[in-house]
Amino acid sequence: MITENTSNMFTYTTLSEYLVIALPYAEINEEVKKFKKEFFMKYGSYSGQNSCAHIRLVSFFQPEEREDRILRATQDVLDEVKGFEVFLNGFGFNGMDKSVFLDVLNKQSLLDVYHQLRLRLFKELISLAFLNKHYQPAMNIARDLNAFQFMEAVRDYEHTPYTNNFRITRLHILKRKAPFNTWESLTTLPFAKSEGELLGLN
């Protein structure tokens, strides 16, 4: 016999996809847009060609009614994190997914935030997406290239120098609904302020 309470277990709600990212300064975004345009001119269309410069941390699907819990859990983590510098250093390449990215020199700070987020969100929401321990921070230029595009990109950019840095003091939460084509900005969540920031020195 199915009671009212047990039947609620089988109620399906609309899932939304959530994405947590860090954004660089406008100057770096413009430089990344230039690289993406160069890629398009040289190699043709590719996945990610229209996205802004960003460093992805976590993405996952959850019912919309859990949105407040997602934001609260994420802010709980960031309340314990001080802002930090991210140093970009040269181009990197991943042959598994045929992607090209700007490499992050000091990965540990981003790795720490990632692992704190995934553990806190798993505890709050229990999603298998948060069990992935394998994460390497990077600023993607292109992904899912075909074999020819990837081979040409490695040849052209393997020794191309690039250095820049920016400070992260907040994370941005994006959201998209089915059919999951377009991301919309949901909110921005700040890190804890350092003593210097509280005094207006940073």
C-alpha positions as CSV (number, residue, x, y, z in Angstrom):
1,M,0.0,0.0,0.0
2,I,1.4,3.4,-1.0
3,T,0.7,6.0,1.6
4,E,0.8,9.8,1.0
5,N,4.3,10.0,2.5
6,T,5.8,7.2,0.5
7,S,4.3,8.5,-2.7
8,N,6.1,11.8,-2.2
9,M,9.4,9.9,-2.5
10,F,8.6,9.4,-6.2
11,T,7.8,13.0,-7.0
12,Y,10.2,14.3,-9.5
13,T,11.1,18.0,-9.6
14,T,12.8,20.0,-12.3
15,L,16.6,19.9,-12.1
16,S,18.8,22.8,-12.7
17,E,22.5,22.7,-13.3
18,Y,24.7,24.9,-11.1
19,L,28.2,26.0,-11.8
20,V,30.7,27.7,-9.4
21,I,33.5,29.7,-11.1
22,A,36.1,32.3,-10.4
23,L,36.4,35.3,-12.8
24,P,39.6,37.2,-13.6
25,Y,40.1,40.9,-14.1
26,A,38.6,42.4,-17.3
27,E,42.1,42.8,-18.8
28,I,42.7,39.0,-18.6
29,N,39.2,38.3,-20.0
30,E,40.0,40.5,-23.0
31,E,43.3,38.6,-23.5
32,V,41.5,35.3,-23.4
33,K,38.8,36.5,-25.8
34,K,41.7,37.4,-28.2
35,F,43.2,33.9,-27.8
36,K,39.8,32.4,-28.5
37,K,39.4,34.5,-31.6
38,E,42.8,33.4,-32.8
39,F,41.9,29.8,-32.3
40,F,38.7,30.3,-34.3
41,M,40.5,32.0,-37.2
42,K,43.2,29.3,-37.2
43,Y,41.3,26.1,-36.5
44,G,37.6,26.7,-37.1
45,S,34.8,26.4,-34.6
46,Y,35.2,24.6,-31.3
47,S,33.6,24.0,-27.9
48,G,33.9,26.9,-25.5
49,Q,34.7,29.5,-28.2
50,N,32.1,32.0,-26.8
51,S,32.6,31.6,-23.1
52,C,34.2,34.3,-20.9
53,A,37.5,33.7,-19.2
54,H,36.9,31.8,-16.0
55,I,38.2,29.0,-13.7
56,R,35.6,26.3,-13.1
57,L,35.4,24.8,-9.6
58,V,32.3,22.6,-9.4
59,S,29.2,21.9,-11.4
60,F,26.3,19.7,-10.5
61,F,22.5,19.1,-11.0
62,Q,20.1,19.8,-8.1
63,P,16.3,20.4,-7.7
64,E,15.6,24.1,-7.6
65,E,14.0,23.9,-4.2
66,R,17.5,23.2,-2.8
67,E,18.9,26.4,-4.2
68,D,18.9,28.2,-0.8
69,R,20.8,25.3,0.7
70,I,23.4,25.3,-2.1
71,L,24.0,29.0,-1.6
72,R,24.1,28.8,2.2
73,A,26.6,25.8,2.1
74,T,28.8,27.5,-0.4
75,Q,28.9,30.7,1.7
76,D,29.7,28.7,4.8
77,V,32.9,27.5,3.1
78,L,33.8,30.9,1.7
79,D,33.4,32.5,5.1
80,E,36.5,30.6,6.2
81,V,38.6,31.5,3.1
82,K,40.7,34.6,2.6
83,G,41.2,36.1,-0.8
84,F,44.4,35.0,-2.7
85,E,46.3,35.7,-5.8
86,V,46.2,33.3,-8.8
87,F,49.2,33.3,-11.2
88,L,48.7,32.2,-14.8
89,N,51.8,30.8,-16.5
90,G,51.8,29.6,-20.1
91,F,49.6,27.2,-22.1
92,G,48.7,23.7,-21.0
93,F,47.2,20.8,-23.0
94,N,45.1,17.8,-22.1
95,G,45.2,15.0,-24.6
96,M,42.4,13.1,-23.0
97,D,39.7,15.7,-23.7
98,K,41.8,17.6,-26.3
99,S,41.6,20.9,-24.4
100,V,43.9,23.9,-24.3
101,F,44.1,26.1,-21.3
102,L,46.1,28.7,-19.4
103,D,47.9,26.9,-16.6
104,V,47.7,28.0,-13.0
105,L,51.1,28.2,-11.4
106,N,50.0,28.1,-7.7
107,K,47.2,25.5,-7.8
108,Q,47.0,24.7,-4.1
109,S,44.8,27.6,-2.9
110,L,42.2,26.7,-5.6
111,L,42.5,23.0,-4.8
112,D,41.8,23.8,-1.1
113,V,38.7,25.7,-2.0
114,Y,37.5,23.0,-4.4
115,H,37.9,20.2,-1.8
116,Q,36.2,22.2,0.9
117,L,33.3,23.0,-1.4
118,R,32.9,19.4,-2.7
119,L,32.9,17.9,0.8
120,R,30.5,20.5,2.2
121,L,28.1,20.2,-0.7
122,F,28.2,16.4,-0.6
123,K,27.4,16.5,3.1
124,E,24.5,18.9,2.4
125,L,23.1,17.5,-0.9
126,I,24.5,14.0,-1.4
127,S,25.4,14.1,-5.1
128,L,27.8,11.8,-6.7
129,A,29.3,14.8,-8.6
130,F,30.9,15.8,-5.4
131,L,32.8,12.6,-5.0
132,N,35.3,13.4,-7.8
133,K,38.7,14.0,-6.2
134,H,40.4,14.7,-9.5
135,Y,40.5,18.4,-10.2
136,Q,43.2,20.6,-11.6
137,P,42.5,24.3,-11.8
138,A,43.0,25.9,-15.2
139,M,41.5,28.7,-17.4
140,N,40.2,27.0,-20.5
141,I,40.8,28.4,-23.9
142,A,39.3,25.5,-26.0
143,R,38.0,22.1,-25.3
144,D,36.8,19.0,-27.2
145,L,39.0,19.9,-30.2
146,N,39.2,17.4,-32.9
147,A,42.5,15.6,-33.4
148,F,43.8,17.9,-36.1
149,Q,42.8,21.1,-34.2
150,F,44.5,19.8,-31.0
151,M,47.7,18.8,-32.8
152,E,47.9,22.2,-34.5
153,A,47.2,24.1,-31.2
154,V,50.0,22.2,-29.4
155,R,52.4,23.0,-32.2
156,D,51.5,26.7,-32.3
157,Y,51.1,27.4,-28.5
158,E,53.4,25.0,-26.7
159,H,56.1,27.5,-26.4
160,T,54.0,30.7,-26.5
161,P,54.7,32.6,-23.3
162,Y,51.9,34.1,-21.2
163,T,52.0,35.3,-17.6
164,N,49.4,37.3,-15.6
165,N,47.8,37.3,-12.2
166,F,44.6,38.3,-10.5
167,R,43.2,38.3,-7.0
168,I,40.1,36.1,-6.1
169,T,37.9,37.5,-3.4
170,R,34.6,36.0,-4.5
171,L,33.0,33.2,-6.4
172,H,30.2,33.4,-9.0
173,I,27.3,31.0,-9.1
174,L,25.7,30.3,-12.5
175,K,22.6,28.4,-13.2
176,R,20.9,26.9,-16.3
177,K,17.6,25.0,-16.8
178,A,16.7,22.4,-19.4
179,P,17.6,22.2,-22.3
180,F,20.8,23.4,-20.5
181,N,22.0,25.7,-23.3
182,T,22.5,29.0,-21.6
183,W,24.1,29.9,-18.3
184,E,22.5,32.7,-16.2
185,S,24.2,34.5,-13.4
186,L,22.6,33.5,-10.1
187,T,24.7,35.4,-7.5
188,T,28.1,36.3,-6.3
189,L,29.4,35.1,-2.9
190,P,32.3,36.8,-1.2
191,F,35.3,35.3,0.7
192,A,36.1,36.3,4.2
193,K,37.8,39.7,4.3
194,S,41.4,39.8,5.3
195,E,42.6,42.3,8.0
196,G,44.0,44.5,5.2
197,E,40.7,44.5,3.3
198,L,38.8,45.4,6.5
199,L,41.1,48.4,6.9
200,G,40.7,49.3,3.3
201,L,44.3,48.6,2.4
202,N,43.7,46.0,-0.3
